[in-house]
PDB file of C-alpha atoms in Angstrom:
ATOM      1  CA  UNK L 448      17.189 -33.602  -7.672  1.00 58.00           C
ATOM      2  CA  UNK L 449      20.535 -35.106  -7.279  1.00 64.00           C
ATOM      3  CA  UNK L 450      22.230 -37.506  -9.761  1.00 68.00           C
ATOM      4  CA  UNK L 451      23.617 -39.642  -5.996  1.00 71.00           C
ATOM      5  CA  UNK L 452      19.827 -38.930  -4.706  1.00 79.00           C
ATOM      6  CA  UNK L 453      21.654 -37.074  -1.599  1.00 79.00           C
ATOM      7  CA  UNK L 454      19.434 -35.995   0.203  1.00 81.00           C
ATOM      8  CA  UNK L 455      19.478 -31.865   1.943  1.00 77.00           C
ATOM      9  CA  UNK L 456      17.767 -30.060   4.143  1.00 75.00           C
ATOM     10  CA  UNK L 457      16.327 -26.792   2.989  1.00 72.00           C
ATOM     11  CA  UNK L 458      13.943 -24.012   4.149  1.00 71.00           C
ATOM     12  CA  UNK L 459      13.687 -21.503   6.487  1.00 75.00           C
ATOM     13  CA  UNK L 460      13.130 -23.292   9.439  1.00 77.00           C
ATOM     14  CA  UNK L 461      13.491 -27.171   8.348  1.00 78.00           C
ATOM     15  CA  UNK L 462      13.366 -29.738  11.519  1.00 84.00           C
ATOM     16  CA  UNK L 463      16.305 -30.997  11.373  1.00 89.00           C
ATOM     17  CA  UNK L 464      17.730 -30.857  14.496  1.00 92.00           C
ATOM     18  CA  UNK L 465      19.975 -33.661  16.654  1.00 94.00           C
ATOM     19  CA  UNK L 466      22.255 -33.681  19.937  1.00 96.00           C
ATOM     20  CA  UNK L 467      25.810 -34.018  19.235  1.00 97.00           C
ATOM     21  CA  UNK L 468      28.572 -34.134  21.074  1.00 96.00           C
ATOM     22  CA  UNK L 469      26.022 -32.668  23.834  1.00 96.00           C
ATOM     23  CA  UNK L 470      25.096 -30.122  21.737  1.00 95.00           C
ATOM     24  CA  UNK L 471      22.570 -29.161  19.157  1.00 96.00           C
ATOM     25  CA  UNK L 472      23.436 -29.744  15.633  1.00 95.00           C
ATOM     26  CA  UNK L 473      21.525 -29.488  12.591  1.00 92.00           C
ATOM     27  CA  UNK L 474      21.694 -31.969   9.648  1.00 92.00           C
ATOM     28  CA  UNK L 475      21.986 -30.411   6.401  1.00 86.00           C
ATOM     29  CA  UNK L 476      22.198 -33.297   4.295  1.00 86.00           C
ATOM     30  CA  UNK L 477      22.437 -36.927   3.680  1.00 89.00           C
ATOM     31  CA  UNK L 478      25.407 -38.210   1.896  1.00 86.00           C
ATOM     32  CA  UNK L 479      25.266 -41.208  -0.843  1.00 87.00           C
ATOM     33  CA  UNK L 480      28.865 -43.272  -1.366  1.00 85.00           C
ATOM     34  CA  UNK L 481      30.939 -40.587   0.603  1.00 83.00           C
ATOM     35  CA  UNK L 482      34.552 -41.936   0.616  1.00 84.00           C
ATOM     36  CA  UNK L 483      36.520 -42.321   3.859  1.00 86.00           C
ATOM     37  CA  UNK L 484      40.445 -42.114   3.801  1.00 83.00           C
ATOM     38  CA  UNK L 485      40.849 -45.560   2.891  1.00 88.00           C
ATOM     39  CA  UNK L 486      38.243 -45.469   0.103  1.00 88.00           C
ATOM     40  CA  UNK L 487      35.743 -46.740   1.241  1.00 90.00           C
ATOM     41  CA  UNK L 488      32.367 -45.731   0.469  1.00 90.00           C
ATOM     42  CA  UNK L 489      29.041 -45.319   2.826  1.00 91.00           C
ATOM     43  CA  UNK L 490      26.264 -42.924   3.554  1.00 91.00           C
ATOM     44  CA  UNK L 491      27.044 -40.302   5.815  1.00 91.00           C
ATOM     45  CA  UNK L 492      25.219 -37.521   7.936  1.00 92.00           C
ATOM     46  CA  UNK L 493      26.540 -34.009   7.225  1.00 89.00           C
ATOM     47  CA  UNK L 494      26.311 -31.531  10.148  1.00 92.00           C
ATOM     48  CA  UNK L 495      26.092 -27.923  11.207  1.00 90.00           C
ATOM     49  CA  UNK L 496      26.498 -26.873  14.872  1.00 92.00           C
ATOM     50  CA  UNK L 497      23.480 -24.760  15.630  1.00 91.00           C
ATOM     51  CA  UNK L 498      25.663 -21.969  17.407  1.00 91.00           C
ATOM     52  CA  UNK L 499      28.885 -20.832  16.058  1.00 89.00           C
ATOM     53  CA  UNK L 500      31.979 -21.655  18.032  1.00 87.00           C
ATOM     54  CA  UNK L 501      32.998 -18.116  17.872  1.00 86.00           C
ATOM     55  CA  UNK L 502      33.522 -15.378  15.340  1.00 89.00           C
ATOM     56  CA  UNK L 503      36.719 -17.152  13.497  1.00 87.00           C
ATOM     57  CA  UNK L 504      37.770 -15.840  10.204  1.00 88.00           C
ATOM     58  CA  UNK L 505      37.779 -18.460   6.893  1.00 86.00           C
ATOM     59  CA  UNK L 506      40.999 -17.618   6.393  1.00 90.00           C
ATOM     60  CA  UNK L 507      43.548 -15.487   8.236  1.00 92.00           C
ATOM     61  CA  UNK L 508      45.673 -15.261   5.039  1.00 90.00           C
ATOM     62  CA  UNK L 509      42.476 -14.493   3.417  1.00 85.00           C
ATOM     63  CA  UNK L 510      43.486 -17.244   0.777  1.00 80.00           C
ATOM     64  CA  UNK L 511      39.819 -19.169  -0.357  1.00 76.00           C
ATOM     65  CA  UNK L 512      41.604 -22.540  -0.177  1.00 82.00           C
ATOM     66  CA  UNK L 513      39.824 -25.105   2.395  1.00 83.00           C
ATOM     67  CA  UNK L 514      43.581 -27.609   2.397  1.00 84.00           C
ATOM     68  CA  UNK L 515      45.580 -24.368   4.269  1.00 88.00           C
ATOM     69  CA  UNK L 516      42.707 -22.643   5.662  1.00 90.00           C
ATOM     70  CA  UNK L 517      43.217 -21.145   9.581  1.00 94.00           C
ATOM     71  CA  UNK L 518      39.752 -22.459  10.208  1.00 92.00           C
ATOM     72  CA  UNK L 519      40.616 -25.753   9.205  1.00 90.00           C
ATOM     73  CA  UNK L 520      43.790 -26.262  11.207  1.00 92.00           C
ATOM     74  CA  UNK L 521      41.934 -24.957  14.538  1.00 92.00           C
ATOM     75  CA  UNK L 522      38.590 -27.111  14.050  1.00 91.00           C
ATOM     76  CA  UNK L 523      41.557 -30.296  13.167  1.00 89.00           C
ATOM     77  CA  UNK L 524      44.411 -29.249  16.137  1.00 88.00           C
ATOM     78  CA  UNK L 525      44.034 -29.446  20.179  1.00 85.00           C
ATOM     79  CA  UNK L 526      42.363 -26.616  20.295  1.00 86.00           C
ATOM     80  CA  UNK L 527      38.966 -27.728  19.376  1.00 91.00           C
ATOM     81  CA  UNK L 528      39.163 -31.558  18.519  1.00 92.00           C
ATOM     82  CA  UNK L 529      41.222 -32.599  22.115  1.00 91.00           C
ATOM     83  CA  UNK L 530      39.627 -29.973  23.838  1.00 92.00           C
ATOM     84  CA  UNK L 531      35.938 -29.376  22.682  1.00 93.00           C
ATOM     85  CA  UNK L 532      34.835 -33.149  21.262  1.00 94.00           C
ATOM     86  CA  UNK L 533      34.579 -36.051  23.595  1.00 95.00           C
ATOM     87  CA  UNK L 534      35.397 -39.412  22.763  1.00 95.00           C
ATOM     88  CA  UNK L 535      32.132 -40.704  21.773  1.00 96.00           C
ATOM     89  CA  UNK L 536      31.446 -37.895  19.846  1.00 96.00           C
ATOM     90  CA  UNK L 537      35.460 -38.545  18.276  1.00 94.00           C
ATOM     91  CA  UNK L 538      34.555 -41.873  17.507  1.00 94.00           C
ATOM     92  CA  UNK L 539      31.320 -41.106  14.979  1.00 94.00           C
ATOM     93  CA  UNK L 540      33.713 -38.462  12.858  1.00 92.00           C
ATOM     94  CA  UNK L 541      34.917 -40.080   9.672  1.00 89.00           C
ATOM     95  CA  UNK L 542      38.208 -38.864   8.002  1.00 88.00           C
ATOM     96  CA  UNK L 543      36.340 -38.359   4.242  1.00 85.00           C
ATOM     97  CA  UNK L 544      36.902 -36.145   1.097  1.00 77.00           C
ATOM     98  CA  UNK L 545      34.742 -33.541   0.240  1.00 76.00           C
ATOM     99  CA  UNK L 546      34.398 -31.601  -2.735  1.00 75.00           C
ATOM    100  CA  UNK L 547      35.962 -28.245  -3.188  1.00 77.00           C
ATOM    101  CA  UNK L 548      34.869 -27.272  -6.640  1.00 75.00           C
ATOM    102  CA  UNK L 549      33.050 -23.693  -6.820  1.00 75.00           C
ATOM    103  CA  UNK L 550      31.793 -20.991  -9.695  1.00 67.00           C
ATOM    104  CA  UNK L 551      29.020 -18.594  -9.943  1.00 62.00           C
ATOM    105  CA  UNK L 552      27.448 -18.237 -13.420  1.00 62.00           C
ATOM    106  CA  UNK L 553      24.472 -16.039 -11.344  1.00 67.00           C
ATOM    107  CA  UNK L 554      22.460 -19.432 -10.397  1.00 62.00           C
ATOM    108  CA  UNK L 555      21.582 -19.767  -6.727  1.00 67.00           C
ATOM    109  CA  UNK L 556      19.693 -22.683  -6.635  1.00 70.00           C
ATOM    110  CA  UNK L 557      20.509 -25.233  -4.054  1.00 66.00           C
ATOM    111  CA  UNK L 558      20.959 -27.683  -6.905  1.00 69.00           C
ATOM    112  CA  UNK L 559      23.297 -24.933  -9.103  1.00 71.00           C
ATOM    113  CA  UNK L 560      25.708 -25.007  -6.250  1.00 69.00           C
ATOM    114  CA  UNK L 561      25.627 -29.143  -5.682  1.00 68.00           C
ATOM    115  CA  UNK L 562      26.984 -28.852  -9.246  1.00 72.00           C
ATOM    116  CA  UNK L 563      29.339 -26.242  -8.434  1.00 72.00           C
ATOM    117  CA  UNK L 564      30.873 -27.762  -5.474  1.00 73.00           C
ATOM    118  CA  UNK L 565      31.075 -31.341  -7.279  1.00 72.00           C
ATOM    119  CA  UNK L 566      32.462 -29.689 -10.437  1.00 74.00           C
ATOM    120  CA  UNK L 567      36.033 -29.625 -11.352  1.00 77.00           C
ATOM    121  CA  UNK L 568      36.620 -25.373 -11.488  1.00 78.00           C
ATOM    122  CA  UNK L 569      38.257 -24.052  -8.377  1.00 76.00           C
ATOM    123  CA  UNK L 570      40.233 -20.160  -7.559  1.00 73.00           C
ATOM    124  CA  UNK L 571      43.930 -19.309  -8.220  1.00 74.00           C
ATOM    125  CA  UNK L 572      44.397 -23.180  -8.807  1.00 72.00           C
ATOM    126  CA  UNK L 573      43.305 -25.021  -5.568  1.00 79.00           C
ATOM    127  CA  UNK L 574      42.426 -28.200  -4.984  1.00 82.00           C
ATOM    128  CA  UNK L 575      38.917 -30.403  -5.874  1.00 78.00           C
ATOM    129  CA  UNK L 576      38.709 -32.660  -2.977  1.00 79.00           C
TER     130      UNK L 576
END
C-alpha cells in the first residue's frame, strides 16, 4: 500500500528471519530507490537484530533527535561497529539516508506511520533525513 511499493513485514510472528553478521536478524522491510551517500539509488534490505544488544537508552540527553542521539554514536563508534561487526558483515552496510519525519494525528496503521516518517513534520525543529 505504498506509493514506492516497499515492501514490510508485519504480523505477530511473520517469517522473516536471516543470519547476519552470525546472528539472527529479522527483515522488516524492503526498500525501493533508497539513496546511498553519494546518491545513488537501489533496493535495500532493512534489518532488526532479533535480540537487543543491551538495554541502551534512545537518548541520554533525552533529546528525540536521531543526528545527536547516544544510541547512534555507540551503534556508529568502536564500540559496536570495530568491535561487534566483522568485515563481511561491514562490507554489506550501506551509508544511506533515512527519513526522520514523525506526527501522531491518533492513526496507528502501519501505512499512517510510512507517511509519518516520510513526511516533512519533525519535534523542536530536527532534521528530515
Amino acid at each position: 500500500g505504498t506509493t514506492d511499493n516497499n515492501l514490510r513485514y508485519i504480523g505477530a510472528s511473520p517469517n522473516n528471519y536471516v543470519q547476519f553478521n552470525g546472528e539472527l536478524w529479522r527483515i522488516i522491510g524492503l526498500m525501493n530507490n533508497v539513496p546511498d551517500s553519494n546518491g545513488n539509488k537501489a533496493s535495500r534490505i532493512k534489518l532488526i537484530r532479533a535480540e537487543p544488544i543491551g538495554n541502551m537508552a534512545w537518548d541520554t540527553a533525552n533529546k528525540n533527535n536521531w543526528s545527536t542521539a547516544s544510541l547512534k554514536t555507540y551503534l556508529n563508534s568502536d564500540a559496536y561497529w570495530t568491535s561487534s561487526l566483522n568485515n563481511t558483515s561491514k562490507s554489506q552496510i550501506s551509508n544511506i539516508t533515512w527519513n526522520l519525519g514523525t506526527t501522531y494525528d491518533g492513526a496507528v496503521s502501519p501505512k499512517s506511520w510510512y507517511s509519518f516518517e516520510r513526511g516533512t513534520t519533525v519535534f523542536s525543529g530536527n532534521p528530515t533525513t
